[in-house]
PDB file of C-alpha atoms in Angstrom:
ATOM      1  CA  MET A 883      -3.847  23.891   3.023  1.00 94.00           C
ATOM      2  CA  GLY A 884      -7.496  24.218   3.706  1.00 96.00           C
ATOM      3  CA  ARG A 885      -9.271  22.695   6.883  1.00 97.00           C
ATOM      4  CA  PHE A 886     -11.335  19.603   4.951  1.00 97.00           C
ATOM      5  CA  LYS A 887     -10.955  15.696   6.074  1.00 95.00           C
ATOM      6  CA  HIS A 888      -8.105  15.493   4.137  1.00 94.00           C
ATOM      7  CA  GLU A 889      -7.209  11.330   2.971  1.00 86.00           C
ATOM      8  CA  GLY A 890      -3.279  12.922   2.301  1.00 88.00           C
ATOM      9  CA  ALA A 891      -1.518  15.038   0.202  1.00 95.00           C
ATOM     10  CA  ASN A 892       0.137  14.091  -2.342  1.00 97.00           C
ATOM     11  CA  VAL A 893       3.389  15.762  -3.833  1.00 98.00           C
ATOM     12  CA  ILE A 894       5.610  16.236  -7.087  1.00 98.00           C
ATOM     13  CA  VAL A 895       7.641  18.827  -8.102  1.00 98.00           C
ATOM     14  CA  ALA A 896       6.915  20.957 -10.764  1.00 98.00           C
ATOM     15  CA  LYS A 897       9.272  21.589 -13.853  1.00 96.00           C
ATOM     16  CA  ASP A 898      10.040  24.623 -12.866  1.00 97.00           C
ATOM     17  CA  GLY A 899      11.054  23.335  -9.122  1.00 98.00           C
ATOM     18  CA  HIS A 900       7.664  24.488  -7.599  1.00 99.00           C
ATOM     19  CA  VAL A 901       6.242  21.808  -5.163  1.00 98.00           C
ATOM     20  CA  VAL A 902       2.777  20.308  -6.148  1.00 99.00           C
ATOM     21  CA  ALA A 903       0.638  19.184  -3.342  1.00 98.00           C
ATOM     22  CA  TYR A 904      -2.296  17.153  -4.265  1.00 99.00           C
ATOM     23  CA  MET A 905      -6.030  16.451  -2.042  1.00 98.00           C
ATOM     24  CA  GLY A 906      -8.954  14.869  -1.834  1.00 98.00           C
ATOM     25  CA  ASP A 907     -11.979  16.171   1.047  1.00 98.00           C
ATOM     26  CA  ASP A 908     -13.196  12.798   1.914  1.00 96.00           C
ATOM     27  CA  GLU A 909     -17.210  13.418   1.532  1.00 97.00           C
ATOM     28  CA  ARG A 910     -19.896  13.184  -0.119  1.00 98.00           C
ATOM     29  CA  PHE A 911     -20.067  16.425  -2.318  1.00 98.00           C
ATOM     30  CA  ASP A 912     -16.854  17.648  -1.328  1.00 98.00           C
ATOM     31  CA  TYR A 913     -13.604  18.981  -3.776  1.00 99.00           C
ATOM     32  CA  LEU A 914     -10.463  18.175  -5.449  1.00 99.00           C
ATOM     33  CA  TYR A 915      -7.620  20.657  -4.196  1.00 99.00           C
ATOM     34  CA  LYS A 916      -4.003  21.356  -4.923  1.00 98.00           C
ATOM     35  CA  PHE A 917      -1.415  23.823  -3.786  1.00 99.00           C
ATOM     36  CA  VAL A 918       1.442  24.836  -4.942  1.00 99.00           C
ATOM     37  CA  SER A 919       4.467  26.087  -2.793  1.00 99.00           C
ATOM     38  CA  ASP A 920       5.942  29.799  -3.350  1.00 98.00           C
ATOM     39  CA  LYS A 921       9.341  28.711  -2.837  1.00 98.00           C
ATOM     40  CA  LYS A 922      10.884  26.618  -5.053  1.00 99.00           C
ATOM     41  CA  PHE A 923      13.200  22.842  -4.088  1.00 99.00           C
ATOM     42  CA  ILE A 924      16.041  22.704  -4.004  1.00 98.00           C
ATOM     43  CA  ASP A 925      17.741  19.005  -5.920  1.00 97.00           C
ATOM     44  CA  ASP A 926      20.640  18.555  -3.736  1.00 95.00           C
ATOM     45  CA  ASN A 927      21.551  16.249   0.191  1.00 95.00           C
ATOM     46  CA  SER A 928      22.716  19.425   1.341  1.00 98.00           C
ATOM     47  CA  THR A 929      22.019  20.594   4.985  1.00 98.00           C
ATOM     48  CA  VAL A 930      21.209  23.886   3.895  1.00 98.00           C
ATOM     49  CA  ALA A 931      18.619  22.490   0.940  1.00 98.00           C
ATOM     50  CA  ARG A 932      17.341  19.623   3.632  1.00 98.00           C
ATOM     51  CA  LYS A 933      16.262  23.323   6.094  1.00 98.00           C
ATOM     52  CA  HIS A 934      14.640  25.000   2.966  1.00 98.00           C
ATOM     53  CA  ASN A 935      12.431  21.879   1.946  1.00 98.00           C
ATOM     54  CA  LEU A 936      11.102  21.613   4.589  1.00 97.00           C
ATOM     55  CA  THR A 937       9.974  24.820   4.715  1.00 98.00           C
ATOM     56  CA  LEU A 938       8.074  23.923   0.737  1.00 98.00           C
ATOM     57  CA  LEU A 939       4.402  23.477   2.123  1.00 97.00           C
ATOM     58  CA  GLU A 940       5.013  26.610   4.701  1.00 97.00           C
ATOM     59  CA  SER A 941       3.569  29.059   1.636  1.00 97.00           C
ATOM     60  CA  GLY A 942       1.481  29.021  -1.372  1.00 98.00           C
ATOM     61  CA  THR A 943      -1.554  28.612  -3.012  1.00 99.00           C
ATOM     62  CA  LEU A 944      -4.461  26.793  -2.556  1.00 99.00           C
ATOM     63  CA  TYR A 945      -6.333  26.257  -5.451  1.00 99.00           C
ATOM     64  CA  VAL A 946      -9.816  23.941  -5.726  1.00 99.00           C
ATOM     65  CA  ALA A 947     -11.216  21.963  -8.720  1.00 99.00           C
ATOM     66  CA  LYS A 948     -14.110  22.512 -11.779  1.00 99.00           C
ATOM     67  CA  LEU A 949     -14.663  20.040 -13.953  1.00 99.00           C
ATOM     68  CA  ASP A 950     -16.208  21.010 -17.126  1.00 98.00           C
ATOM     69  CA  SER A 951     -18.176  18.524 -18.749  1.00 95.00           C
ATOM     70  CA  THR A 952     -18.210  17.637 -22.981  1.00 94.00           C
ATOM     71  CA  SER A 953     -21.583  16.272 -22.733  1.00 95.00           C
ATOM     72  CA  ALA A 954     -23.718  17.505 -20.472  1.00 95.00           C
ATOM     73  CA  ASP A 955     -26.525  17.125 -21.757  1.00 96.00           C
ATOM     74  CA  GLU A 956     -26.519  13.985 -22.487  1.00 98.00           C
ATOM     75  CA  ILE A 957     -25.531  12.955 -19.115  1.00 98.00           C
ATOM     76  CA  ASP A 958     -28.322  10.712 -17.612  1.00 97.00           C
ATOM     77  CA  GLY A 959     -28.046   9.163 -14.155  1.00 98.00           C
ATOM     78  CA  SER A 960     -27.116   5.735 -15.471  1.00 98.00           C
ATOM     79  CA  GLY A 961     -23.809   5.240 -16.209  1.00 97.00           C
ATOM     80  CA  LYS A 962     -24.456   5.403 -19.517  1.00 97.00           C
ATOM     81  CA  LEU A 963     -20.799   6.638 -22.016  1.00 97.00           C
ATOM     82  CA  PRO A 964     -22.372  10.075 -24.180  1.00 97.00           C
ATOM     83  CA  SER A 965     -21.957   9.342 -27.439  1.00 97.00           C
ATOM     84  CA  ASP A 966     -18.587  10.459 -28.245  1.00 96.00           C
ATOM     85  CA  GLY A 967     -17.014   7.493 -25.736  1.00 96.00           C
ATOM     86  CA  ALA A 968     -15.842   8.808 -22.973  1.00 97.00           C
ATOM     87  CA  PHE A 969     -16.545  10.419 -19.827  1.00 98.00           C
ATOM     88  CA  ASN A 970     -13.981  13.563 -19.991  1.00 98.00           C
ATOM     89  CA  GLY A 971     -13.654  17.273 -20.270  1.00 98.00           C
ATOM     90  CA  THR A 972     -11.559  20.157 -19.423  1.00 99.00           C
ATOM     91  CA  GLY A 973     -10.969  22.578 -16.129  1.00 99.00           C
ATOM     92  CA  THR A 974      -9.807  24.682 -13.955  1.00 99.00           C
ATOM     93  CA  TRP A 975      -8.207  25.364 -11.137  1.00 99.00           C
ATOM     94  CA  ILE A 976      -9.512  28.180  -9.362  1.00 99.00           C
ATOM     95  CA  LYS A 977      -7.197  29.969  -6.263  1.00 99.00           C
ATOM     96  CA  LEU A 978      -8.840  30.412  -3.467  1.00 99.00           C
ATOM     97  CA  VAL A 979      -6.422  31.969  -1.788  1.00 99.00           C
ATOM     98  CA  ARG A 980      -2.666  33.052  -1.186  1.00 98.00           C
ATOM     99  CA  GLY A 981      -0.560  33.988   2.092  1.00 94.00           C
ATOM    100  CA  ASN A 982      -3.516  36.581   3.483  1.00 95.00           C
ATOM    101  CA  THR A 983      -5.141  37.020   0.544  1.00 98.00           C
ATOM    102  CA  SER A 984      -7.707  35.166  -0.295  1.00 99.00           C
ATOM    103  CA  TYR A 985      -9.724  34.850  -3.968  1.00 99.00           C
ATOM    104  CA  VAL A 986     -13.269  34.146  -2.465  1.00 99.00           C
ATOM    105  CA  PRO A 987     -15.663  37.140  -2.360  1.00 98.00           C
ATOM    106  CA  GLY A 988     -17.265  37.649   1.081  1.00 98.00           C
ATOM    107  CA  MET A 989     -14.349  36.122   2.559  1.00 99.00           C
ATOM    108  CA  THR A 990     -10.701  36.325   4.319  1.00 98.00           C
ATOM    109  CA  ALA A 991      -7.891  34.535   4.136  1.00 98.00           C
ATOM    110  CA  ALA A 992      -8.362  32.700   7.305  1.00 98.00           C
ATOM    111  CA  GLU A 993     -12.018  32.621   7.097  1.00 98.00           C
ATOM    112  CA  VAL A 994     -11.436  31.053   3.440  1.00 99.00           C
ATOM    113  CA  LEU A 995      -8.319  28.492   5.740  1.00 98.00           C
ATOM    114  CA  THR A 996     -11.197  27.794   8.255  1.00 98.00           C
ATOM    115  CA  PHE A 997     -13.807  26.843   6.606  1.00 99.00           C
ATOM    116  CA  THR A 998     -12.844  25.211   2.970  1.00 99.00           C
ATOM    117  CA  ARG A 999     -15.711  23.816   2.092  1.00 98.00           C
ATOM    118  CA  LEU A1000     -17.466  26.657   2.286  1.00 99.00           C
ATOM    119  CA  ALA A1001     -14.656  28.218  -0.016  1.00 99.00           C
ATOM    120  CA  GLY A1002     -15.674  25.484  -2.088  1.00 99.00           C
ATOM    121  CA  ASP A1003     -19.079  26.082  -2.252  1.00 99.00           C
ATOM    122  CA  ALA A1004     -18.687  30.331  -3.057  1.00 99.00           C
ATOM    123  CA  VAL A1005     -16.141  29.845  -6.078  1.00 99.00           C
ATOM    124  CA  GLY A1006     -19.045  27.061  -7.597  1.00 98.00           C
ATOM    125  CA  ALA A1007     -16.574  24.037  -7.569  1.00 99.00           C
ATOM    126  CA  THR A1008     -17.168  20.657  -8.473  1.00 99.00           C
ATOM    127  CA  LYS A1009     -18.790  17.903  -5.728  1.00 99.00           C
ATOM    128  CA  MET A1010     -17.411  14.730  -6.372  1.00 99.00           C
ATOM    129  CA  ASP A1011     -18.516  11.308  -4.913  1.00 99.00           C
ATOM    130  CA  ARG A1012     -16.334  11.497  -2.339  1.00 98.00           C
ATOM    131  CA  PRO A1013     -12.390  12.062  -3.755  1.00 98.00           C
ATOM    132  CA  GLU A1014     -10.298  10.154  -0.998  1.00 96.00           C
ATOM    133  CA  ASP A1015      -6.718   9.427  -2.751  1.00 97.00           C
ATOM    134  CA  VAL A1016      -5.362  12.135  -5.428  1.00 98.00           C
ATOM    135  CA  GLU A1017      -2.323  10.511  -6.585  1.00 98.00           C
ATOM    136  CA  PRO A1018       0.404  11.885  -9.270  1.00 98.00           C
ATOM    137  CA  SER A1019       2.317   9.933 -11.174  1.00 97.00           C
ATOM    138  CA  LEU A1020       6.116  10.762 -11.057  1.00 93.00           C
ATOM    139  CA  LEU A1021       6.610   9.398 -14.545  1.00 94.00           C
ATOM    140  CA  THR A1022       3.750  10.746 -16.196  1.00 94.00           C
ATOM    141  CA  GLY A1023       2.899  14.072 -14.193  1.00 94.00           C
ATOM    142  CA  LYS A1024      -0.791  13.032 -14.580  1.00 98.00           C
ATOM    143  CA  ILE A1025      -3.293  12.397 -11.793  1.00 99.00           C
ATOM    144  CA  TYR A1026      -5.280   9.439 -10.760  1.00 99.00           C
ATOM    145  CA  VAL A1027      -8.139  10.382  -8.335  1.00 99.00           C
ATOM    146  CA  ALA A1028      -9.435   7.374  -6.103  1.00 99.00           C
ATOM    147  CA  LEU A1029     -13.608   8.594  -5.052  1.00 99.00           C
ATOM    148  CA  THR A1030     -15.318   6.031  -2.753  1.00 98.00           C
ATOM    149  CA  ASN A1031     -18.848   6.234  -3.929  1.00 98.00           C
ATOM    150  CA  ASN A1032     -21.133   8.564  -2.795  1.00 99.00           C
ATOM    151  CA  THR A1033     -25.307   6.676  -2.422  1.00 98.00           C
ATOM    152  CA  ASN A1034     -26.444  10.457  -1.923  1.00 99.00           C
ATOM    153  CA  ARG A1035     -25.506  11.084  -5.225  1.00 99.00           C
ATOM    154  CA  GLY A1036     -29.394  12.157  -7.220  1.00 98.00           C
ATOM    155  CA  VAL A1037     -30.852  11.219  -4.213  1.00 98.00           C
ATOM    156  CA  GLY A1038     -33.895  13.680  -3.072  1.00 97.00           C
ATOM    157  CA  SER A1039     -32.577  17.250  -2.896  1.00 98.00           C
ATOM    158  CA  ASN A1040     -29.119  16.202  -3.850  1.00 98.00           C
ATOM    159  CA  PRO A1041     -26.906  17.937  -6.932  1.00 98.00           C
ATOM    160  CA  LYS A1042     -27.478  14.652  -9.712  1.00 98.00           C
ATOM    161  CA  ALA A1043     -25.321  12.702 -11.332  1.00 98.00           C
ATOM    162  CA  ASP A1044     -22.661  14.755 -14.235  1.00 98.00           C
ATOM    163  CA  GLU A1045     -20.254  13.208 -16.602  1.00 98.00           C
ATOM    164  CA  ALA A1046     -17.371  13.821 -13.872  1.00 99.00           C
ATOM    165  CA  ASN A1047     -19.656  11.780 -11.897  1.00 99.00           C
ATOM    166  CA  PRO A1048     -21.531  10.007 -13.840  1.00 99.00           C
ATOM    167  CA  ARG A1049     -24.106   7.298 -11.488  1.00 99.00           C
ATOM    168  CA  ASN A1050     -26.702   8.545  -9.038  1.00 99.00           C
ATOM    169  CA  ALA A1051     -26.222   6.479  -6.120  1.00 98.00           C
ATOM    170  CA  ASN A1052     -22.741   6.032  -6.665  1.00 98.00           C
ATOM    171  CA  ARG A1053     -21.885   2.445  -4.774  1.00 98.00           C
ATOM    172  CA  HIS A1054     -18.860   1.574  -6.465  1.00 99.00           C
ATOM    173  CA  GLY A1055     -17.088   5.041  -7.231  1.00 99.00           C
ATOM    174  CA  HIS A1056     -14.613   5.448  -9.519  1.00 99.00           C
ATOM    175  CA  ILE A1057     -10.968   6.782 -10.124  1.00 99.00           C
ATOM    176  CA  VAL A1058     -10.463  10.097 -12.241  1.00 99.00           C
ATOM    177  CA  GLU A1059      -8.118  10.983 -14.303  1.00 99.00           C
ATOM    178  CA  LEU A1060      -6.091  14.703 -14.695  1.00 99.00           C
ATOM    179  CA  VAL A1061      -3.779  15.907 -16.904  1.00 99.00           C
ATOM    180  CA  GLU A1062      -2.578  19.759 -16.180  1.00 99.00           C
ATOM    181  CA  ASP A1063      -2.249  21.742 -19.398  1.00 98.00           C
ATOM    182  CA  ARG A1064       1.326  21.817 -21.001  1.00 97.00           C
ATOM    183  CA  GLY A1065       2.482  18.849 -18.855  1.00 96.00           C
ATOM    184  CA  ASP A1066       3.225  21.933 -15.969  1.00 98.00           C
ATOM    185  CA  ASN A1067       1.584  20.745 -12.309  1.00 98.00           C
ATOM    186  CA  THR A1068       1.477  24.364 -11.039  1.00 98.00           C
ATOM    187  CA  ALA A1069      -0.831  25.638 -14.079  1.00 98.00           C
ATOM    188  CA  GLU A1070      -4.294  26.468 -13.596  1.00 99.00           C
ATOM    189  CA  THR A1071      -6.239  24.469 -16.416  1.00 99.00           C
ATOM    190  CA  PHE A1072      -6.069  20.879 -17.692  1.00 99.00           C
ATOM    191  CA  THR A1073      -8.374  17.929 -19.092  1.00 99.00           C
ATOM    192  CA  TRP A1074      -9.834  15.323 -17.316  1.00 99.00           C
ATOM    193  CA  SER A1075     -11.756  11.760 -18.325  1.00 99.00           C
ATOM    194  CA  ILE A1076     -13.171   8.568 -16.139  1.00 99.00           C
ATOM    195  CA  PRO A1077     -11.062   5.427 -16.548  1.00 99.00           C
ATOM    196  CA  ILE A1078     -12.501   3.080 -14.240  1.00 99.00           C
ATOM    197  CA  VAL A1079     -16.469   2.875 -13.787  1.00 99.00           C
ATOM    198  CA  CYS A1080     -16.012   0.513 -11.095  1.00 99.00           C
ATOM    199  CA  GLY A1081     -18.008  -2.111  -9.654  1.00 98.00           C
ATOM    200  CA  ASP A1082     -19.462  -5.667 -11.608  1.00 98.00           C
ATOM    201  CA  PRO A1083     -18.420  -5.538 -15.099  1.00 98.00           C
ATOM    202  CA  THR A1084     -21.262  -7.276 -15.385  1.00 98.00           C
ATOM    203  CA  ASP A1085     -23.359  -4.233 -15.191  1.00 98.00           C
ATOM    204  CA  PRO A1086     -24.236  -2.066 -18.168  1.00 97.00           C
ATOM    205  CA  SER A1087     -23.358   1.226 -16.430  1.00 98.00           C
ATOM    206  CA  THR A1088     -19.352   0.266 -15.764  1.00 98.00           C
ATOM    207  CA  TYR A1089     -16.235   0.918 -17.709  1.00 98.00           C
ATOM    208  CA  PHE A1090     -12.259  -0.124 -18.309  1.00 99.00           C
ATOM    209  CA  ALA A1091     -11.142   2.279 -20.524  1.00 98.00           C
ATOM    210  CA  GLY A1092     -12.644   0.836 -23.358  1.00 97.00           C
ATOM    211  CA  TYR A1093     -11.346  -3.112 -22.573  1.00 98.00           C
ATOM    212  CA  ASP A1094     -13.062  -6.120 -22.772  1.00 98.00           C
ATOM    213  CA  LYS A1095     -15.263  -6.084 -19.444  1.00 98.00           C
ATOM    214  CA  THR A1096     -15.346 -10.150 -19.588  1.00 98.00           C
ATOM    215  CA  LYS A1097     -10.973 -10.031 -19.147  1.00 98.00           C
ATOM    216  CA  VAL A1098     -11.313  -7.955 -15.920  1.00 99.00           C
ATOM    217  CA  SER A1099     -11.646  -7.906 -12.537  1.00 98.00           C
ATOM    218  CA  PRO A1100     -14.833  -6.687 -10.449  1.00 99.00           C
ATOM    219  CA  ILE A1101     -14.016  -3.602  -8.074  1.00 99.00           C
ATOM    220  CA  SER A1102     -15.738  -1.883  -5.818  1.00 99.00           C
ATOM    221  CA  CYS A1103     -14.702   1.184  -3.017  1.00 98.00           C
ATOM    222  CA  PRO A1104     -11.374   2.413  -4.597  1.00 98.00           C
ATOM    223  CA  ASP A1105      -9.855   4.194  -1.422  1.00 97.00           C
ATOM    224  CA  ASN A1106      -5.818   4.263  -2.149  1.00 97.00           C
ATOM    225  CA  VAL A1107      -4.000   5.273  -5.374  1.00 98.00           C
ATOM    226  CA  ALA A1108       0.096   3.911  -6.335  1.00 98.00           C
ATOM    227  CA  PHE A1109       2.349   3.264  -9.007  1.00 98.00           C
ATOM    228  CA  ASP A1110       4.892   0.606  -9.613  1.00 96.00           C
ATOM    229  CA  GLY A1111       8.251   1.614 -11.459  1.00 94.00           C
ATOM    230  CA  ALA A1112       6.369   0.497 -14.597  1.00 94.00           C
ATOM    231  CA  GLY A1113       4.545   3.824 -14.116  1.00 95.00           C
ATOM    232  CA  ASN A1114       1.153   1.012 -13.810  1.00 97.00           C
ATOM    233  CA  LEU A1115      -1.402   1.682 -11.445  1.00 98.00           C
ATOM    234  CA  TRP A1116      -2.761   0.182  -8.208  1.00 98.00           C
ATOM    235  CA  ILE A1117      -5.628   0.587  -6.414  1.00 99.00           C
ATOM    236  CA  SER A1118      -6.805  -0.743  -3.069  1.00 98.00           C
ATOM    237  CA  THR A1119     -10.598  -0.824  -1.950  1.00 98.00           C
ATOM    238  CA  ASP A1120     -12.772   0.006   0.804  1.00 97.00           C
ATOM    239  CA  GLY A1121     -16.674  -0.886   1.995  1.00 94.00           C
ATOM    240  CA  ASN A1122     -16.501  -3.466  -1.322  1.00 95.00           C
ATOM    241  CA  ALA A1123     -20.052  -2.944  -2.308  1.00 96.00           C
ATOM    242  CA  LEU A1124     -20.509  -5.952  -4.224  1.00 97.00           C
ATOM    243  CA  GLY A1125     -20.732  -8.843  -1.769  1.00 94.00           C
ATOM    244  CA  SER A1126     -16.748 -10.010  -1.271  1.00 95.00           C
ATOM    245  CA  ASN A1127     -14.116  -8.889   0.427  1.00 97.00           C
ATOM    246  CA  ASP A1128     -12.172  -5.308  -0.399  1.00 98.00           C
ATOM    247  CA  GLY A1129      -8.757  -5.657  -1.905  1.00 98.00           C
ATOM    248  CA  LEU A1130      -5.852  -4.974  -4.090  1.00 98.00           C
ATOM    249  CA  PHE A1131      -6.004  -4.432  -7.866  1.00 99.00           C
ATOM    250  CA  ALA A1132      -3.731  -3.181 -10.653  1.00 98.00           C
ATOM    251  CA  THR A1133      -3.852  -1.836 -13.821  1.00 98.00           C
ATOM    252  CA  ALA A1134      -1.907   0.039 -17.521  1.00 97.00           C
ATOM    253  CA  ILE A1135      -2.856   3.357 -17.607  1.00 97.00           C
ATOM    254  CA  GLU A1136      -0.847   3.561 -20.858  1.00 96.00           C
ATOM    255  CA  GLY A1137      -1.179   1.471 -24.273  1.00 96.00           C
ATOM    256  CA  PRO A1138      -3.366  -1.330 -25.786  1.00 98.00           C
ATOM    257  CA  GLU A1139      -3.505  -3.009 -21.944  1.00 98.00           C
ATOM    258  CA  ARG A1140      -5.246   0.353 -20.797  1.00 98.00           C
ATOM    259  CA  GLY A1141      -8.038  -0.728 -18.212  1.00 98.00           C
ATOM    260  CA  HIS A1142      -6.799  -4.523 -17.808  1.00 98.00           C
ATOM    261  CA  LEU A1143      -7.400  -4.473 -14.410  1.00 99.00           C
ATOM    262  CA  LYS A1144      -6.515  -7.897 -12.897  1.00 98.00           C
ATOM    263  CA  GLN A1145      -7.236  -7.875  -9.134  1.00 98.00           C
ATOM    264  CA  PHE A1146      -3.978  -8.898  -6.981  1.00 98.00           C
ATOM    265  CA  LEU A1147      -4.730  -9.725  -3.700  1.00 98.00           C
ATOM    266  CA  THR A1148      -8.022  -9.935  -1.246  1.00 98.00           C
ATOM    267  CA  VAL A1149      -7.912  -9.009   2.740  1.00 98.00           C
ATOM    268  CA  PRO A1150     -10.162 -10.467   5.348  1.00 97.00           C
ATOM    269  CA  LEU A1151     -13.420  -9.929   6.216  1.00 97.00           C
ATOM    270  CA  GLY A1152     -14.150  -7.024   7.418  1.00 97.00           C
ATOM    271  CA  ALA A1153     -10.966  -5.299   6.494  1.00 98.00           C
ATOM    272  CA  GLU A1154     -10.035  -2.636   4.529  1.00 97.00           C
ATOM    273  CA  THR A1155      -6.779  -3.025   2.170  1.00 97.00           C
ATOM    274  CA  CYS A1156      -4.780   0.637   2.575  1.00 95.00           C
ATOM    275  CA  GLY A1157      -1.802   2.355   2.023  1.00 95.00           C
ATOM    276  CA  PRO A1158      -0.362  -0.006  -1.206  1.00 98.00           C
ATOM    277  CA  PHE A1159       3.516   0.766  -1.822  1.00 98.00           C
ATOM    278  CA  ILE A1160       5.258  -1.144  -4.271  1.00 98.00           C
ATOM    279  CA  THR A1161       9.158  -1.190  -3.759  1.00 96.00           C
ATOM    280  CA  THR A1162      11.121   0.412  -6.886  1.00 92.00           C
ATOM    281  CA  ASP A1163      12.273  -2.776  -8.301  1.00 94.00           C
ATOM    282  CA  ASN A1164       8.735  -4.254  -8.229  1.00 96.00           C
ATOM    283  CA  ARG A1165       9.251  -7.473  -6.282  1.00 97.00           C
ATOM    284  CA  SER A1166       7.535  -6.650  -3.534  1.00 98.00           C
ATOM    285  CA  VAL A1167       3.873  -5.193  -2.950  1.00 98.00           C
ATOM    286  CA  PHE A1168       3.281  -4.097   0.339  1.00 98.00           C
ATOM    287  CA  VAL A1169      -0.454  -3.686   2.088  1.00 98.00           C
ATOM    288  CA  ALA A1170      -2.038  -2.378   5.341  1.00 98.00           C
ATOM    289  CA  VAL A1171      -4.923  -4.517   6.487  1.00 98.00           C
ATOM    290  CA  GLN A1172      -6.705  -2.356   8.603  1.00 98.00           C
ATOM    291  CA  HIS A1173      -9.859  -3.573  11.462  1.00 97.00           C
ATOM    292  CA  PRO A1174     -10.100  -7.064   9.931  1.00 97.00           C
ATOM    293  CA  GLY A1175     -12.843  -8.617  11.477  1.00 96.00           C
ATOM    294  CA  GLU A1176     -14.895  -4.805  12.006  1.00 95.00           C
ATOM    295  CA  ILE A1177     -18.964  -6.392  10.383  1.00 94.00           C
ATOM    296  CA  SER A1178     -21.967  -5.667  12.218  1.00 93.00           C
ATOM    297  CA  GLY A1179     -22.584  -8.014  14.743  1.00 94.00           C
ATOM    298  CA  ALA A1180     -18.987  -9.296  15.166  1.00 94.00           C
ATOM    299  CA  SER A1181     -18.112  -9.368  19.301  1.00 92.00           C
ATOM    300  CA  LEU A1182     -15.089 -10.863  21.076  1.00 88.00           C
ATOM    301  CA  GLU A1183     -17.011 -14.123  21.536  1.00 90.00           C
ATOM    302  CA  GLU A1184     -18.100 -14.153  17.387  1.00 93.00           C
ATOM    303  CA  PRO A1185     -15.333 -13.033  16.074  1.00 94.00           C
ATOM    304  CA  ALA A1186     -15.872 -11.826  12.438  1.00 95.00           C
ATOM    305  CA  SER A1187     -11.919 -12.816  11.802  1.00 96.00           C
ATOM    306  CA  ASN A1188      -8.468 -14.706  13.387  1.00 95.00           C
ATOM    307  CA  TRP A1189      -6.380 -12.669  11.282  1.00 97.00           C
ATOM    308  CA  PRO A1190      -3.261 -12.719  11.226  1.00 96.00           C
ATOM    309  CA  ASP A1191      -2.295 -15.152  13.763  1.00 95.00           C
ATOM    310  CA  GLY A1192      -5.578 -17.456  14.764  1.00 93.00           C
ATOM    311  CA  ASP A1193      -6.468 -14.885  17.798  1.00 92.00           C
ATOM    312  CA  PHE A1194      -8.344 -11.721  17.711  1.00 91.00           C
ATOM    313  CA  ALA A1195      -8.150 -10.091  14.527  1.00 95.00           C
ATOM    314  CA  LYS A1196      -5.641  -7.135  14.487  1.00 96.00           C
ATOM    315  CA  PRO A1197      -5.036  -4.962  11.789  1.00 98.00           C
ATOM    316  CA  GLY A1198      -1.179  -5.397  10.577  1.00 98.00           C
ATOM    317  CA  VAL A1199       1.612  -4.750   7.015  1.00 98.00           C
ATOM    318  CA  VAL A1200       1.489  -7.434   4.001  1.00 98.00           C
ATOM    319  CA  VAL A1201       4.260  -7.784   1.835  1.00 98.00           C
ATOM    320  CA  THR A1202       4.720 -10.443  -0.967  1.00 97.00           C
ATOM    321  CA  TRP A1203       6.728 -10.986  -3.414  1.00 97.00           C
ATOM    322  CA  ARG A1204       7.198 -13.974  -6.094  1.00 95.00           C
ATOM    323  CA  LEU A1205       9.373 -16.762  -5.017  1.00 95.00           C
ATOM    324  CA  ASP A1206      11.696 -16.807  -8.056  1.00 95.00           C
ATOM    325  CA  GLY A1207      12.411 -13.470  -7.498  1.00 94.00           C
ATOM    326  CA  GLY A1208      11.010 -11.747 -10.499  1.00 95.00           C
ATOM    327  CA  GLU A1209       9.059  -8.954 -11.287  1.00 94.00           C
ATOM    328  CA  ILE A1210       5.682  -8.399 -10.017  1.00 92.00           C
ATOM    329  CA  GLY A1211       3.282  -8.320 -12.983  1.00 77.00           C
ATOM    330  CA  SER A1212       6.351  -9.724 -14.793  1.00 66.00           C
TER     331      SER A1212
END
């Protein structure tokens, strides 16, 4: 599945039974990947099926993404929307390797799997702004990419903004939505758009799927995404560049409320919000609080946080629920 800074490998079973894993390389100017299994998922609980399914990620085809633009000439690095009213385009999954066969000129299969970033360079994949979590929605099959930030975009000789990464010196990050052609997660072509360009809603470079920006929450540095039972998108942040603590946010991604982003919780100073999980009954929200109090100048003698118990700061997992037992967000 390639050697790079995997933030994760999130899977969905395609219509034909093949398992597809989506991955991001958590680094500035690196790539989105997907892996399509050779074998198909067996949907039962037998010992034979379990043994078979445990092998599904052992062999398959590794792809890297190239995102093409519809309005390339209008992208100036400011975050201004093109005249068609959206950052969007089509894309291609470029085949890198399958088994012992390399599809990258001048590289063996072993070299592709070991030096996967160089393989992405060689085939002209799209250099992204720190693609961390890449999650398929199990309800719609659409894929959502958390691009945390890239303050080096457009600086010096570094690549300048493009339609998929529309801001130079991108401090706040954005979310990309991919839709595989024919609704088939094994497809080699897709369409894409940017529903959320993060930051302070008063900043003209931000965008929230066209929703009224006076009614949305500020957000910076998306890190992980998750979905609730209704298909809403939840976003956790890491490294908030707005001067406030990180947090967990949610928005609808279908219908008239698409882009209506609301903050759900805030974590302590210096902490990262990580690994959100919403139970299938929509009644509990779990989140990991990583490295609370981790800021410059903090020490044991002068800590920046004493979360969660008033002693020295410790990471932990938090669960939230409604006192009346109702669904979160209802």
